[in-house]
Short mmCIF file of C-alpha atoms in Angstrom, two decimals:
data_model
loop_
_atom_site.label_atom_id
_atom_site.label_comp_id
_atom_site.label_asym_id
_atom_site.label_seq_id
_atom_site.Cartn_x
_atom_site.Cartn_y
_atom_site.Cartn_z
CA UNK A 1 -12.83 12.55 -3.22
CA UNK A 2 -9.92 14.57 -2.04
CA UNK A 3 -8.27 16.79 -4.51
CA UNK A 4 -4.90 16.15 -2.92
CA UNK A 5 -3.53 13.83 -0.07
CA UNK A 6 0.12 13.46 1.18
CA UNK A 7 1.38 9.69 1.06
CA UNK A 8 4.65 8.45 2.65
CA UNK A 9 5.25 5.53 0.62
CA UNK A 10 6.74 2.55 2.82
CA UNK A 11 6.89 -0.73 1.07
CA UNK A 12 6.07 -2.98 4.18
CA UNK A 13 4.23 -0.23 5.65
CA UNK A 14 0.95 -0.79 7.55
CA UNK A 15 -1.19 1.92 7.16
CA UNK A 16 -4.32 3.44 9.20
CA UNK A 17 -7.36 4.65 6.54
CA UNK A 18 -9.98 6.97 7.69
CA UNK A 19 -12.30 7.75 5.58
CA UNK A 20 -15.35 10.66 5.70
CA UNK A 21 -18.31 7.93 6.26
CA UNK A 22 -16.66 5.39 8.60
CA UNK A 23 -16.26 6.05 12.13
CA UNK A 24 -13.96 3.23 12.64
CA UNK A 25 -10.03 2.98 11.08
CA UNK A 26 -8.92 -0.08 8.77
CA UNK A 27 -5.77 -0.79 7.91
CA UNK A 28 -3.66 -2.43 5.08
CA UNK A 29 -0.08 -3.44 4.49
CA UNK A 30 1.91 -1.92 1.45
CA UNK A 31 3.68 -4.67 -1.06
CA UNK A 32 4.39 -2.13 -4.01
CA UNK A 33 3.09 0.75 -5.83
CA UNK A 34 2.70 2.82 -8.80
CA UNK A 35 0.68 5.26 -11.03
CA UNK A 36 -1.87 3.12 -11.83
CA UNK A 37 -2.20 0.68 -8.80
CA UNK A 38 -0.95 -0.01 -5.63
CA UNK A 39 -0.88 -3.69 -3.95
CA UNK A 40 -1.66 -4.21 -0.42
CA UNK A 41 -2.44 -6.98 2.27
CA UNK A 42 -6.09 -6.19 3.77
CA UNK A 43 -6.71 -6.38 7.64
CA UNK A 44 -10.45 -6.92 8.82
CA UNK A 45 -9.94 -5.70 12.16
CA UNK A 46 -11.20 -2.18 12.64
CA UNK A 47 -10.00 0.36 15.14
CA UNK A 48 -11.56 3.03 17.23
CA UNK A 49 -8.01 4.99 17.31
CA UNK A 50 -5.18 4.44 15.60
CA UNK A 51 -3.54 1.27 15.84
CA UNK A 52 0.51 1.31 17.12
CA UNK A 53 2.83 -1.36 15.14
CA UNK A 54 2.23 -3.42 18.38
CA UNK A 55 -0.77 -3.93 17.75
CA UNK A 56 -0.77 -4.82 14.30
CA UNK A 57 2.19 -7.00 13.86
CA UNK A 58 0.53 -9.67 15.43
CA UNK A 59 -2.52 -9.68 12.80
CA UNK A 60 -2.65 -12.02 9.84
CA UNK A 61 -4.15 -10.52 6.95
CA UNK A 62 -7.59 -11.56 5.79
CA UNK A 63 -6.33 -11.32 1.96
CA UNK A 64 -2.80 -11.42 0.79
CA UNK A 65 -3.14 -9.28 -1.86
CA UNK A 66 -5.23 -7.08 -3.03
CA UNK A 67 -4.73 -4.39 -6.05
CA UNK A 68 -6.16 -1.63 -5.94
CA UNK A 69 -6.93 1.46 -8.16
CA UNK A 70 -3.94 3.88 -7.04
CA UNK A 71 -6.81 6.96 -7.70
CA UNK A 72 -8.47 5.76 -5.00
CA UNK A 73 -6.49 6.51 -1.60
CA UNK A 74 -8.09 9.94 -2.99
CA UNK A 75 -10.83 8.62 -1.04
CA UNK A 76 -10.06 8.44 2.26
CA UNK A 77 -10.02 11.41 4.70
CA UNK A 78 -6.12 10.53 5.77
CA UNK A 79 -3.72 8.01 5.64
CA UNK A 80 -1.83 7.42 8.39
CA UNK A 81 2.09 5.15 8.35
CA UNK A 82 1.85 3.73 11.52
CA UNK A 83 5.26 1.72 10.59
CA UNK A 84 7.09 -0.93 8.79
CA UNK A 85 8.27 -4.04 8.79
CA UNK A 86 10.84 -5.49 5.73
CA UNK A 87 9.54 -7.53 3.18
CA UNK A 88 10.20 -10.90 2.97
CA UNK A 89 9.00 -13.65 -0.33
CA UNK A 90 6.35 -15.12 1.97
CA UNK A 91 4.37 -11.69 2.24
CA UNK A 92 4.85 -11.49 -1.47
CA UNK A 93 3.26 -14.97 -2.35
CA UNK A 94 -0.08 -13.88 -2.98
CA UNK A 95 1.01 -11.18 -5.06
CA UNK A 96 3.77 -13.61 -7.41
CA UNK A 97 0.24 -15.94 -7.56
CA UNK A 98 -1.22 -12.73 -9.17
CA UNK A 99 1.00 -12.23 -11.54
CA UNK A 100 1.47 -15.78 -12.03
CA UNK A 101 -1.51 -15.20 -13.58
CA UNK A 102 -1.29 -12.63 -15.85
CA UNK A 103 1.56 -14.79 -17.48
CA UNK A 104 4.65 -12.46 -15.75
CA UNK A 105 7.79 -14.69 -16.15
CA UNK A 106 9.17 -16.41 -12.74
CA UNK A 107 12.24 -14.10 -14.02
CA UNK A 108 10.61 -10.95 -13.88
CA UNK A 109 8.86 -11.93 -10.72
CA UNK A 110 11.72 -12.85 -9.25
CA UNK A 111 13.52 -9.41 -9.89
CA UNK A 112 10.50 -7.59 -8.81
CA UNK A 113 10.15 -9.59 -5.39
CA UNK A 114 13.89 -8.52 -4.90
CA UNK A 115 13.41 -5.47 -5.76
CA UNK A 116 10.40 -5.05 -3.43
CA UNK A 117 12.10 -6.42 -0.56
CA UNK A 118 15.50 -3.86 -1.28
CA UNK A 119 12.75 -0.73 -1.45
CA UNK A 120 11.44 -1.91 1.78
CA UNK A 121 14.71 -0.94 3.62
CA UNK A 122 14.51 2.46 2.09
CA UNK A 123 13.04 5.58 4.55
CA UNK A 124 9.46 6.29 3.26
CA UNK A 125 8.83 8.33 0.01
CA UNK A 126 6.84 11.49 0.54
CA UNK A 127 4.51 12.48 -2.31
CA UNK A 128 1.23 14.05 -2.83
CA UNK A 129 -1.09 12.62 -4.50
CA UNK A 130 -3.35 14.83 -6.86
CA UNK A 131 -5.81 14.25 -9.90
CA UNK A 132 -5.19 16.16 -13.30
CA UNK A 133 -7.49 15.82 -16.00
CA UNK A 134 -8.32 12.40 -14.93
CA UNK A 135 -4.76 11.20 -14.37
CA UNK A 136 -3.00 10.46 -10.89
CA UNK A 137 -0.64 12.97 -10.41
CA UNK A 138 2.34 12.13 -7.78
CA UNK A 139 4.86 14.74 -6.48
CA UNK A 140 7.47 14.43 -3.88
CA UNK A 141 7.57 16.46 -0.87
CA UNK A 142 10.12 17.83 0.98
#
């Protein structure tokens, strides 16, 4: 596990992993984050190189959503923004389903989908990520 990796947060970003035991690059699309998990769209197509927008755009994700453990993009070797794309309520679906589930009101889901889709038109957030005492640390970069 890395002890620190810079992240340039892009909700709508697709992102290129590489990782220290996989020759080949995956990639995933951002729907929202935070300290304790971040919630993605997962590609199965791998790459030898990384991928340009072009040639993701096209792709339709083999799982709408997917959350994920935000401790664990300490994992991979780098993470690369290859781009973004804005938000719209159909790339969100899976994710409303998800917290369908977990009994979030259509209210709150609501104002988080808008709220998702207004972050996506922001420039990316720069952070490091970092682990202390267990915890996921984030700081912004300049």
């Amino acid at each position: 596990m890395n002890k620190k990796l810079d992240f340039d947060i892009a909700w709508g970003g697709y992102y290129a992993t590489i990782s220290e035991d996989e020759e080949q690059i995956s990639v995933f699309r951002l729907l929202d984050f935070n300290r304790d998990a971040y919630h993605v769209s997962l590609f199965s197509e791998k790459f030898e190189h990384v991928p340009s927008i072009k040639d993701i755009e096209s792709l339709s994700p083999f799982a709408g959503h997917a959350p994920i453990d935000s401790r664990g993009l300490l994992n991979y070797k780098k993470i690369v923004l290859i781009g973004s794309k804005d938000l719209t309520k159909e790339d969100l679906v899976g994710y409303m389903y998800y917290l369908e589930h977990f009994e979030v009101s259509e209210e709150e889901r609501s104002k988080l989908t808008s709220s998702l889709i207004g972050f996506g038109k922001e420039p990316p957030l720069k952070i490091t990520l970092s682990i202390k005492d267990g915890e996921l640390q984030l700081n912004e970069r300049k």
